[in-house]
Amino acid sequence: MRRYCDRQASAILAWCAARGVRIACAESLTGGLLADAFVRIPGASRVFLGSAVTYDIHAKAAVLGVDGGLLRTHGAVDPEVARQMAAGTARLFSQPEYRSGIIGLATTGVAGPGPDGGKPAGLVYFGVSLPQNEYFFTGPSQYAVELNLQGSREVIRQRTVGCVLGNLRQFTGSSQE
């Protein structure tokens, strides 16, 4: 899995560097693993801005601006929470010189070993917030992807990172280069 993630992250970072696009993360169940996938690659600092590990629901609201009512009603494991986390991290790391060219990534879910709040282990959502620029055909947009993963807590966390990177690589078109 590590070699797969290294290949995906390397291609994404190269694609972003060539276009002046940056990446920021908001992580819950992955607890920094997504950030690690990027920073393991030499030269990542040209693209990767940072990661906010917001494991607690109050941190998701206070740091990332996730709607507190949404968190109270639906909990942290929800597609809208993932979308808001991704958009929030893009805002958090935004600077004028980046011209809003930041891809926000977010992970939230249940790694296990058992269910949490009535949601099964392996239920994961990752969010993506895309900037509005010439490299993305739509205006600024956010989306969430649901994953239903199997395995140990560590396997679920690692597979989440692999799925986020694979999805982003497909979406950016860096898999075609």
Short mmCIF file of N, CA and C in Angstrom, two decimals:
data_model
loop_
_atom_site.label_atom_id
_atom_site.label_comp_id
_atom_site.label_asym_id
_atom_site.label_seq_id
_atom_site.Cartn_x
_atom_site.Cartn_y
_atom_site.Cartn_z
N MET A 1 0.83 -1.20 0.00
CA MET A 1 0.00 0.00 0.00
C MET A 1 0.88 1.26 0.00
N ARG A 2 2.00 1.20 0.72
CA ARG A 2 2.85 2.39 0.80
C ARG A 2 3.40 2.78 -0.57
N ARG A 3 3.86 1.80 -1.35
CA ARG A 3 4.38 2.12 -2.68
C ARG A 3 3.29 2.70 -3.57
N TYR A 4 2.09 2.14 -3.48
CA TYR A 4 0.96 2.68 -4.25
C TYR A 4 0.72 4.14 -3.86
N CYS A 5 0.65 4.41 -2.57
CA CYS A 5 0.40 5.78 -2.10
C CYS A 5 1.53 6.72 -2.52
N ASP A 6 2.76 6.25 -2.45
CA ASP A 6 3.89 7.09 -2.88
C ASP A 6 3.78 7.45 -4.36
N ARG A 7 3.42 6.48 -5.19
CA ARG A 7 3.27 6.76 -6.63
C ARG A 7 2.14 7.76 -6.88
N GLN A 8 1.01 7.55 -6.20
CA GLN A 8 -0.13 8.45 -6.39
C GLN A 8 0.22 9.87 -5.92
N ALA A 9 0.76 9.97 -4.71
CA ALA A 9 1.10 11.29 -4.15
C ALA A 9 2.13 12.00 -5.01
N SER A 10 3.13 11.27 -5.48
CA SER A 10 4.17 11.88 -6.32
C SER A 10 3.58 12.46 -7.60
N ALA A 11 2.70 11.71 -8.25
CA ALA A 11 2.08 12.19 -9.49
C ALA A 11 1.18 13.39 -9.23
N ILE A 12 0.42 13.36 -8.14
CA ILE A 12 -0.46 14.48 -7.80
C ILE A 12 0.36 15.73 -7.51
N LEU A 13 1.43 15.58 -6.73
CA LEU A 13 2.27 16.73 -6.39
C LEU A 13 2.91 17.34 -7.65
N ALA A 14 3.37 16.49 -8.56
CA ALA A 14 3.98 16.99 -9.80
C ALA A 14 2.94 17.74 -10.64
N TRP A 15 1.74 17.18 -10.75
CA TRP A 15 0.68 17.83 -11.52
C TRP A 15 0.35 19.19 -10.91
N CYS A 16 0.19 19.23 -9.60
CA CYS A 16 -0.14 20.49 -8.92
C CYS A 16 0.98 21.51 -9.04
N ALA A 17 2.23 21.07 -8.87
CA ALA A 17 3.37 21.99 -8.95
C ALA A 17 3.45 22.64 -10.32
N ALA A 18 3.18 21.87 -11.37
CA ALA A 18 3.25 22.40 -12.73
C ALA A 18 2.16 23.45 -13.00
N ARG A 19 1.13 23.48 -12.16
CA ARG A 19 -0.01 24.37 -12.38
C ARG A 19 -0.20 25.40 -11.27
N GLY A 20 0.68 25.40 -10.29
CA GLY A 20 0.56 26.35 -9.19
C GLY A 20 -0.60 26.08 -8.26
N VAL A 21 -1.05 24.83 -8.20
CA VAL A 21 -2.16 24.44 -7.33
C VAL A 21 -1.56 23.87 -6.04
N ARG A 22 -2.18 24.17 -4.92
CA ARG A 22 -1.72 23.70 -3.62
C ARG A 22 -2.73 22.69 -3.03
N ILE A 23 -2.29 21.98 -2.00
CA ILE A 23 -3.13 20.99 -1.34
C ILE A 23 -3.08 21.22 0.17
N ALA A 24 -4.24 21.12 0.82
CA ALA A 24 -4.35 21.15 2.28
C ALA A 24 -5.30 20.04 2.71
N CYS A 25 -5.09 19.50 3.90
CA CYS A 25 -5.90 18.38 4.39
C CYS A 25 -6.56 18.70 5.72
N ALA A 26 -7.69 18.07 5.94
CA ALA A 26 -8.34 18.02 7.25
C ALA A 26 -8.59 16.54 7.52
N GLU A 27 -8.04 16.05 8.62
CA GLU A 27 -8.10 14.62 8.87
C GLU A 27 -8.75 14.32 10.20
N SER A 28 -9.58 13.28 10.18
CA SER A 28 -10.15 12.76 11.41
C SER A 28 -9.64 11.33 11.58
N LEU A 29 -10.28 10.35 10.97
CA LEU A 29 -9.87 8.97 11.22
C LEU A 29 -8.47 8.66 10.73
N THR A 30 -7.94 9.37 9.74
CA THR A 30 -6.59 9.09 9.26
C THR A 30 -5.52 9.75 10.13
N GLY A 31 -5.88 10.70 10.96
CA GLY A 31 -4.99 11.25 11.97
C GLY A 31 -3.60 11.66 11.52
N GLY A 32 -3.46 12.16 10.31
CA GLY A 32 -2.16 12.60 9.81
C GLY A 32 -1.57 11.70 8.74
N LEU A 33 -2.17 10.55 8.50
CA LEU A 33 -1.63 9.63 7.48
C LEU A 33 -1.71 10.21 6.08
N LEU A 34 -2.75 10.97 5.78
CA LEU A 34 -2.87 11.57 4.46
C LEU A 34 -1.77 12.61 4.27
N ALA A 35 -1.55 13.43 5.28
CA ALA A 35 -0.45 14.41 5.22
C ALA A 35 0.88 13.69 5.03
N ASP A 36 1.08 12.61 5.77
CA ASP A 36 2.32 11.85 5.66
C ASP A 36 2.53 11.31 4.25
N ALA A 37 1.46 10.90 3.59
CA ALA A 37 1.59 10.40 2.22
C ALA A 37 2.18 11.46 1.29
N PHE A 38 1.83 12.71 1.54
CA PHE A 38 2.39 13.79 0.72
C PHE A 38 3.81 14.16 1.16
N VAL A 39 4.04 14.33 2.46
CA VAL A 39 5.34 14.84 2.91
C VAL A 39 6.45 13.81 2.80
N ARG A 40 6.12 12.55 2.58
CA ARG A 40 7.16 11.54 2.31
C ARG A 40 7.84 11.80 0.96
N ILE A 41 7.18 12.55 0.09
CA ILE A 41 7.70 12.78 -1.26
C ILE A 41 8.62 14.00 -1.25
N PRO A 42 9.87 13.87 -1.70
CA PRO A 42 10.78 15.02 -1.75
C PRO A 42 10.19 16.14 -2.60
N GLY A 43 10.29 17.36 -2.12
CA GLY A 43 9.77 18.52 -2.84
C GLY A 43 8.31 18.81 -2.58
N ALA A 44 7.68 18.06 -1.67
CA ALA A 44 6.25 18.25 -1.38
C ALA A 44 5.93 19.66 -0.91
N SER A 45 6.90 20.33 -0.31
CA SER A 45 6.63 21.67 0.24
C SER A 45 6.28 22.70 -0.83
N ARG A 46 6.54 22.41 -2.08
CA ARG A 46 6.12 23.32 -3.16
C ARG A 46 4.61 23.32 -3.35
N VAL A 47 3.95 22.26 -2.88
CA VAL A 47 2.52 22.08 -3.10
C VAL A 47 1.74 21.91 -1.80
N PHE A 48 2.25 21.07 -0.92
CA PHE A 48 1.50 20.71 0.28
C PHE A 48 1.63 21.79 1.35
N LEU A 49 0.48 22.31 1.80
CA LEU A 49 0.46 23.41 2.77
C LEU A 49 0.40 22.93 4.21
N GLY A 50 -0.33 21.87 4.48
CA GLY A 50 -0.46 21.39 5.85
C GLY A 50 -1.73 20.59 6.04
N SER A 51 -1.90 20.14 7.29
CA SER A 51 -3.05 19.32 7.63
C SER A 51 -3.53 19.68 9.02
N ALA A 52 -4.84 19.77 9.17
CA ALA A 52 -5.46 19.98 10.47
C ALA A 52 -6.07 18.66 10.90
N VAL A 53 -5.53 18.06 11.94
CA VAL A 53 -6.11 16.83 12.48
C VAL A 53 -7.17 17.25 13.48
N THR A 54 -8.42 17.10 13.07
CA THR A 54 -9.56 17.52 13.89
C THR A 54 -10.36 16.28 14.25
N TYR A 55 -9.85 15.55 15.20
CA TYR A 55 -10.45 14.28 15.61
C TYR A 55 -11.76 14.49 16.37
N ASP A 56 -11.81 15.52 17.16
CA ASP A 56 -12.97 15.84 17.99
C ASP A 56 -14.01 16.65 17.20
N ILE A 57 -15.30 16.42 17.45
CA ILE A 57 -16.32 17.16 16.69
C ILE A 57 -16.27 18.66 16.99
N HIS A 58 -15.90 19.03 18.20
CA HIS A 58 -15.81 20.45 18.52
C HIS A 58 -14.66 21.11 17.75
N ALA A 59 -13.58 20.37 17.54
CA ALA A 59 -12.47 20.89 16.74
C ALA A 59 -12.89 21.05 15.28
N LYS A 60 -13.70 20.12 14.78
CA LYS A 60 -14.19 20.25 13.40
C LYS A 60 -14.97 21.55 13.24
N ALA A 61 -15.77 21.88 14.24
CA ALA A 61 -16.57 23.12 14.17
C ALA A 61 -15.68 24.34 14.38
N ALA A 62 -14.85 24.34 15.41
CA ALA A 62 -14.07 25.53 15.77
C ALA A 62 -12.94 25.82 14.78
N VAL A 63 -12.23 24.81 14.35
CA VAL A 63 -11.07 25.01 13.48
C VAL A 63 -11.46 25.09 12.02
N LEU A 64 -12.38 24.21 11.59
CA LEU A 64 -12.71 24.12 10.16
C LEU A 64 -14.02 24.81 9.78
N GLY A 65 -14.81 25.19 10.78
CA GLY A 65 -16.07 25.85 10.48
C GLY A 65 -17.18 24.91 10.06
N VAL A 66 -17.06 23.62 10.41
CA VAL A 66 -18.14 22.68 10.10
C VAL A 66 -19.36 23.07 10.94
N ASP A 67 -20.53 23.04 10.34
CA ASP A 67 -21.77 23.43 11.00
C ASP A 67 -22.00 22.59 12.26
N GLY A 68 -22.08 23.27 13.42
CA GLY A 68 -22.28 22.59 14.69
C GLY A 68 -23.59 21.84 14.76
N GLY A 69 -24.65 22.39 14.19
CA GLY A 69 -25.95 21.71 14.16
C GLY A 69 -25.88 20.42 13.37
N LEU A 70 -25.17 20.44 12.25
CA LEU A 70 -24.99 19.24 11.44
C LEU A 70 -24.26 18.17 12.26
N LEU A 71 -23.21 18.57 12.96
CA LEU A 71 -22.46 17.62 13.77
C LEU A 71 -23.31 17.04 14.90
N ARG A 72 -24.14 17.88 15.53
CA ARG A 72 -25.00 17.39 16.60
C ARG A 72 -26.07 16.42 16.08
N THR A 73 -26.62 16.71 14.91
CA THR A 73 -27.71 15.87 14.39
C THR A 73 -27.21 14.60 13.69
N HIS A 74 -26.15 14.73 12.93
CA HIS A 74 -25.69 13.60 12.11
C HIS A 74 -24.39 12.97 12.59
N GLY A 75 -23.69 13.64 13.48
CA GLY A 75 -22.39 13.14 13.91
C GLY A 75 -21.32 13.49 12.89
N ALA A 76 -20.11 13.07 13.19
CA ALA A 76 -18.97 13.42 12.34
C ALA A 76 -18.87 12.56 11.09
N VAL A 77 -19.50 11.38 11.10
CA VAL A 77 -19.39 10.46 9.97
C VAL A 77 -20.58 10.69 9.05
N ASP A 78 -20.39 11.64 8.14
CA ASP A 78 -21.49 12.11 7.29
C ASP A 78 -20.87 12.74 6.04
N PRO A 79 -21.47 12.57 4.86
CA PRO A 79 -20.89 13.15 3.65
C PRO A 79 -20.83 14.67 3.68
N GLU A 80 -21.84 15.32 4.25
CA GLU A 80 -21.81 16.78 4.30
C GLU A 80 -20.71 17.28 5.23
N VAL A 81 -20.46 16.54 6.30
CA VAL A 81 -19.35 16.90 7.19
C VAL A 81 -18.04 16.81 6.43
N ALA A 82 -17.85 15.74 5.64
CA ALA A 82 -16.63 15.59 4.85
C ALA A 82 -16.47 16.75 3.86
N ARG A 83 -17.56 17.14 3.20
CA ARG A 83 -17.49 18.27 2.25
C ARG A 83 -17.13 19.56 2.98
N GLN A 84 -17.77 19.81 4.12
CA GLN A 84 -17.48 21.03 4.86
C GLN A 84 -16.06 21.03 5.42
N MET A 85 -15.56 19.88 5.83
CA MET A 85 -14.18 19.80 6.29
C MET A 85 -13.21 20.14 5.17
N ALA A 86 -13.47 19.61 3.97
CA ALA A 86 -12.59 19.88 2.83
C ALA A 86 -12.60 21.36 2.47
N ALA A 87 -13.78 21.96 2.44
CA ALA A 87 -13.87 23.39 2.13
C ALA A 87 -13.22 24.22 3.24
N GLY A 88 -13.41 23.79 4.49
CA GLY A 88 -12.84 24.51 5.62
C GLY A 88 -11.33 24.50 5.63
N THR A 89 -10.73 23.37 5.25
CA THR A 89 -9.27 23.32 5.23
C THR A 89 -8.71 24.17 4.09
N ALA A 90 -9.40 24.23 2.98
CA ALA A 90 -8.94 25.11 1.89
C ALA A 90 -8.97 26.57 2.35
N ARG A 91 -10.02 26.95 3.09
CA ARG A 91 -10.09 28.32 3.63
C ARG A 91 -9.02 28.56 4.69
N LEU A 92 -8.82 27.57 5.56
CA LEU A 92 -7.87 27.70 6.66
C LEU A 92 -6.46 27.99 6.16
N PHE A 93 -6.06 27.35 5.10
CA PHE A 93 -4.70 27.49 4.59
C PHE A 93 -4.58 28.52 3.46
N SER A 94 -5.66 29.18 3.14
CA SER A 94 -5.67 30.15 2.04
C SER A 94 -4.81 31.38 2.34
N GLN A 95 -4.08 31.80 1.35
CA GLN A 95 -3.29 33.03 1.39
C GLN A 95 -3.48 33.75 0.06
N PRO A 96 -3.41 35.08 0.04
CA PRO A 96 -3.63 35.82 -1.22
C PRO A 96 -2.75 35.34 -2.37
N GLU A 97 -1.50 34.98 -2.09
CA GLU A 97 -0.61 34.57 -3.17
C GLU A 97 -0.99 33.24 -3.80
N TYR A 98 -1.85 32.48 -3.17
CA TYR A 98 -2.30 31.21 -3.75
C TYR A 98 -3.49 31.41 -4.69
N ARG A 99 -4.04 32.59 -4.74
CA ARG A 99 -5.16 32.93 -5.63
C ARG A 99 -6.27 31.89 -5.58
N SER A 100 -6.60 31.43 -4.40
CA SER A 100 -7.67 30.44 -4.21
C SER A 100 -7.41 29.14 -4.95
N GLY A 101 -6.17 28.85 -5.25
CA GLY A 101 -5.84 27.62 -5.96
C GLY A 101 -5.48 26.49 -5.03
N ILE A 102 -6.36 26.20 -4.06
CA ILE A 102 -6.09 25.16 -3.07
C ILE A 102 -7.12 24.04 -3.18
N ILE A 103 -6.61 22.82 -3.29
CA ILE A 103 -7.47 21.64 -3.21
C ILE A 103 -7.55 21.27 -1.73
N GLY A 104 -8.75 21.20 -1.19
CA GLY A 104 -8.96 20.76 0.18
C GLY A 104 -9.38 19.30 0.20
N LEU A 105 -8.73 18.51 1.03
CA LEU A 105 -9.06 17.10 1.18
C LEU A 105 -9.44 16.84 2.62
N ALA A 106 -10.37 15.93 2.86
CA ALA A 106 -10.80 15.63 4.23
C ALA A 106 -11.17 14.16 4.37
N THR A 107 -10.93 13.63 5.57
CA THR A 107 -11.32 12.26 5.88
C THR A 107 -12.09 12.23 7.20
N THR A 108 -13.15 11.45 7.23
CA THR A 108 -13.92 11.23 8.45
C THR A 108 -14.56 9.85 8.34
N GLY A 109 -14.66 9.15 9.45
CA GLY A 109 -15.25 7.83 9.39
C GLY A 109 -15.03 7.05 10.66
N VAL A 110 -15.33 5.76 10.58
CA VAL A 110 -15.18 4.84 11.70
C VAL A 110 -14.12 3.81 11.33
N ALA A 111 -12.97 3.88 11.98
CA ALA A 111 -11.89 2.93 11.70
C ALA A 111 -12.06 1.63 12.46
N GLY A 112 -12.84 1.65 13.52
CA GLY A 112 -13.07 0.44 14.29
C GLY A 112 -12.22 0.41 15.54
N PRO A 113 -12.22 -0.67 16.24
CA PRO A 113 -12.56 -1.99 15.76
C PRO A 113 -14.06 -2.28 15.68
N GLY A 114 -14.88 -1.54 16.37
CA GLY A 114 -16.32 -1.79 16.31
C GLY A 114 -17.06 -0.58 15.82
N PRO A 115 -18.38 -0.63 15.83
CA PRO A 115 -19.18 0.50 15.37
C PRO A 115 -19.05 1.69 16.33
N ASP A 116 -19.42 2.86 15.85
CA ASP A 116 -19.39 4.07 16.66
C ASP A 116 -20.63 4.89 16.35
N GLY A 117 -21.41 5.19 17.37
CA GLY A 117 -22.62 5.98 17.16
C GLY A 117 -23.59 5.35 16.19
N GLY A 118 -23.65 4.03 16.18
CA GLY A 118 -24.56 3.34 15.27
C GLY A 118 -24.05 3.21 13.85
N LYS A 119 -22.84 3.67 13.60
CA LYS A 119 -22.25 3.58 12.25
C LYS A 119 -21.17 2.49 12.28
N PRO A 120 -21.18 1.63 11.27
CA PRO A 120 -20.29 0.47 11.29
C PRO A 120 -18.82 0.82 11.05
N ALA A 121 -17.95 0.00 11.60
CA ALA A 121 -16.53 0.13 11.29
C ALA A 121 -16.35 -0.03 9.78
N GLY A 122 -15.53 0.80 9.22
CA GLY A 122 -15.27 0.76 7.78
C GLY A 122 -16.08 1.76 6.98
N LEU A 123 -17.07 2.41 7.62
CA LEU A 123 -17.82 3.46 6.93
C LEU A 123 -16.98 4.73 6.98
N VAL A 124 -16.60 5.20 5.82
CA VAL A 124 -15.70 6.35 5.70
C VAL A 124 -16.25 7.29 4.64
N TYR A 125 -16.07 8.58 4.87
CA TYR A 125 -16.35 9.58 3.85
C TYR A 125 -15.09 10.40 3.67
N PHE A 126 -14.75 10.65 2.41
CA PHE A 126 -13.71 11.63 2.20
C PHE A 126 -14.28 12.75 1.34
N GLY A 127 -13.86 13.95 1.67
CA GLY A 127 -14.35 15.13 0.97
C GLY A 127 -13.25 15.75 0.15
N VAL A 128 -13.66 16.39 -0.93
CA VAL A 128 -12.74 17.10 -1.80
C VAL A 128 -13.35 18.46 -2.12
N SER A 129 -12.55 19.49 -1.98
CA SER A 129 -12.96 20.84 -2.36
C SER A 129 -12.01 21.31 -3.45
N LEU A 130 -12.57 21.60 -4.61
CA LEU A 130 -11.76 22.01 -5.76
C LEU A 130 -11.85 23.51 -5.96
N PRO A 131 -10.72 24.13 -6.28
CA PRO A 131 -10.73 25.58 -6.50
C PRO A 131 -11.34 25.93 -7.85
N GLN A 132 -11.68 27.19 -7.99
CA GLN A 132 -12.16 27.67 -9.27
C GLN A 132 -10.95 28.23 -10.02
N ASN A 133 -10.51 27.50 -11.01
CA ASN A 133 -9.43 27.97 -11.87
C ASN A 133 -9.49 27.23 -13.20
N GLU A 134 -8.56 27.52 -14.06
CA GLU A 134 -8.62 26.98 -15.42
C GLU A 134 -8.37 25.47 -15.49
N TYR A 135 -7.90 24.85 -14.43
CA TYR A 135 -7.59 23.42 -14.46
C TYR A 135 -8.77 22.54 -14.08
N PHE A 136 -9.81 23.16 -13.55
CA PHE A 136 -10.99 22.41 -13.17
C PHE A 136 -12.16 22.96 -13.97
N PHE A 137 -12.88 22.09 -14.62
CA PHE A 137 -13.89 22.51 -15.59
C PHE A 137 -15.10 23.18 -14.95
N THR A 138 -15.35 22.89 -13.70
CA THR A 138 -16.49 23.49 -13.02
C THR A 138 -16.02 24.68 -12.20
N GLY A 139 -16.94 25.39 -11.62
CA GLY A 139 -16.58 26.42 -10.66
C GLY A 139 -16.11 25.74 -9.39
N PRO A 140 -15.93 26.49 -8.33
CA PRO A 140 -15.51 25.84 -7.09
C PRO A 140 -16.57 24.81 -6.69
N SER A 141 -16.11 23.65 -6.32
CA SER A 141 -17.08 22.61 -5.98
C SER A 141 -16.52 21.72 -4.88
N GLN A 142 -17.44 21.11 -4.16
CA GLN A 142 -17.09 20.16 -3.12
C GLN A 142 -17.89 18.88 -3.37
N TYR A 143 -17.24 17.77 -3.12
CA TYR A 143 -17.98 16.51 -3.19
C TYR A 143 -17.46 15.57 -2.12
N ALA A 144 -18.24 14.55 -1.83
CA ALA A 144 -17.86 13.53 -0.86
C ALA A 144 -18.05 12.17 -1.49
N VAL A 145 -17.19 11.26 -1.10
CA VAL A 145 -17.25 9.88 -1.58
C VAL A 145 -17.40 8.97 -0.36
N GLU A 146 -18.33 8.03 -0.44
CA GLU A 146 -18.52 7.05 0.63
C GLU A 146 -17.70 5.81 0.34
N LEU A 147 -17.02 5.33 1.36
CA LEU A 147 -16.27 4.08 1.28
C LEU A 147 -16.82 3.12 2.33
N ASN A 148 -16.87 1.86 1.99
CA ASN A 148 -17.23 0.81 2.94
C ASN A 148 -16.08 -0.18 2.91
N LEU A 149 -15.17 -0.02 3.86
CA LEU A 149 -13.92 -0.77 3.87
C LEU A 149 -13.96 -1.89 4.89
N GLN A 150 -13.16 -2.89 4.66
CA GLN A 150 -13.03 -4.04 5.55
C GLN A 150 -11.60 -4.11 6.06
N GLY A 151 -11.43 -4.71 7.22
CA GLY A 151 -10.09 -4.93 7.74
C GLY A 151 -9.93 -4.36 9.13
N SER A 152 -8.71 -4.44 9.61
CA SER A 152 -8.39 -3.92 10.93
C SER A 152 -8.46 -2.39 10.90
N ARG A 153 -8.37 -1.81 12.07
CA ARG A 153 -8.37 -0.35 12.19
C ARG A 153 -7.27 0.28 11.32
N GLU A 154 -6.08 -0.28 11.39
CA GLU A 154 -4.96 0.27 10.62
C GLU A 154 -5.18 0.08 9.12
N VAL A 155 -5.70 -1.06 8.72
CA VAL A 155 -5.97 -1.32 7.30
C VAL A 155 -7.00 -0.31 6.77
N ILE A 156 -8.06 -0.08 7.53
CA ILE A 156 -9.08 0.88 7.11
C ILE A 156 -8.49 2.27 6.95
N ARG A 157 -7.64 2.68 7.88
CA ARG A 157 -7.02 4.01 7.80
C ARG A 157 -6.10 4.10 6.58
N GLN A 158 -5.30 3.07 6.33
CA GLN A 158 -4.39 3.07 5.18
C GLN A 158 -5.16 3.03 3.86
N ARG A 159 -6.19 2.21 3.80
CA ARG A 159 -6.98 2.12 2.56
C ARG A 159 -7.70 3.44 2.27
N THR A 160 -8.12 4.13 3.32
CA THR A 160 -8.74 5.44 3.13
C THR A 160 -7.78 6.38 2.42
N VAL A 161 -6.54 6.42 2.87
CA VAL A 161 -5.53 7.29 2.24
C VAL A 161 -5.35 6.88 0.77
N GLY A 162 -5.23 5.59 0.52
CA GLY A 162 -5.07 5.13 -0.86
C GLY A 162 -6.24 5.52 -1.74
N CYS A 163 -7.45 5.42 -1.21
CA CYS A 163 -8.65 5.79 -1.98
C CYS A 163 -8.70 7.30 -2.25
N VAL A 164 -8.35 8.11 -1.28
CA VAL A 164 -8.33 9.56 -1.49
C VAL A 164 -7.32 9.91 -2.59
N LEU A 165 -6.13 9.36 -2.49
CA LEU A 165 -5.09 9.67 -3.49
C LEU A 165 -5.47 9.17 -4.88
N GLY A 166 -6.00 7.96 -4.96
CA GLY A 166 -6.42 7.42 -6.26
C GLY A 166 -7.52 8.25 -6.88
N ASN A 167 -8.49 8.66 -6.08
CA ASN A 167 -9.59 9.49 -6.58
C ASN A 167 -9.06 10.84 -7.07
N LEU A 168 -8.22 11.47 -6.28
CA LEU A 168 -7.70 12.78 -6.67
C LEU A 168 -6.83 12.68 -7.92
N ARG A 169 -6.07 11.63 -8.02
CA ARG A 169 -5.23 11.46 -9.21
C ARG A 169 -6.09 11.30 -10.46
N GLN A 170 -7.18 10.57 -10.37
CA GLN A 170 -8.09 10.44 -11.51
C GLN A 170 -8.73 11.78 -11.85
N PHE A 171 -9.17 12.48 -10.82
CA PHE A 171 -9.88 13.75 -11.06
C PHE A 171 -9.00 14.84 -11.64
N THR A 172 -7.75 14.89 -11.18
CA THR A 172 -6.84 15.92 -11.71
C THR A 172 -6.33 15.57 -13.09
N GLY A 173 -6.49 14.33 -13.48
CA GLY A 173 -5.97 13.93 -14.78
C GLY A 173 -4.50 13.58 -14.73
N SER A 174 -3.90 13.60 -13.53
CA SER A 174 -2.47 13.28 -13.43
C SER A 174 -2.22 11.81 -13.74
N SER A 175 -3.25 10.99 -13.73
CA SER A 175 -3.06 9.57 -14.09
C SER A 175 -2.90 9.41 -15.59
N GLN A 176 -3.21 10.45 -16.36
CA GLN A 176 -3.08 10.39 -17.83
C GLN A 176 -1.73 10.89 -18.31
N GLU A 177 -0.92 11.41 -17.40
CA GLU A 177 0.36 11.99 -17.81
C GLU A 177 1.48 10.99 -17.70
#
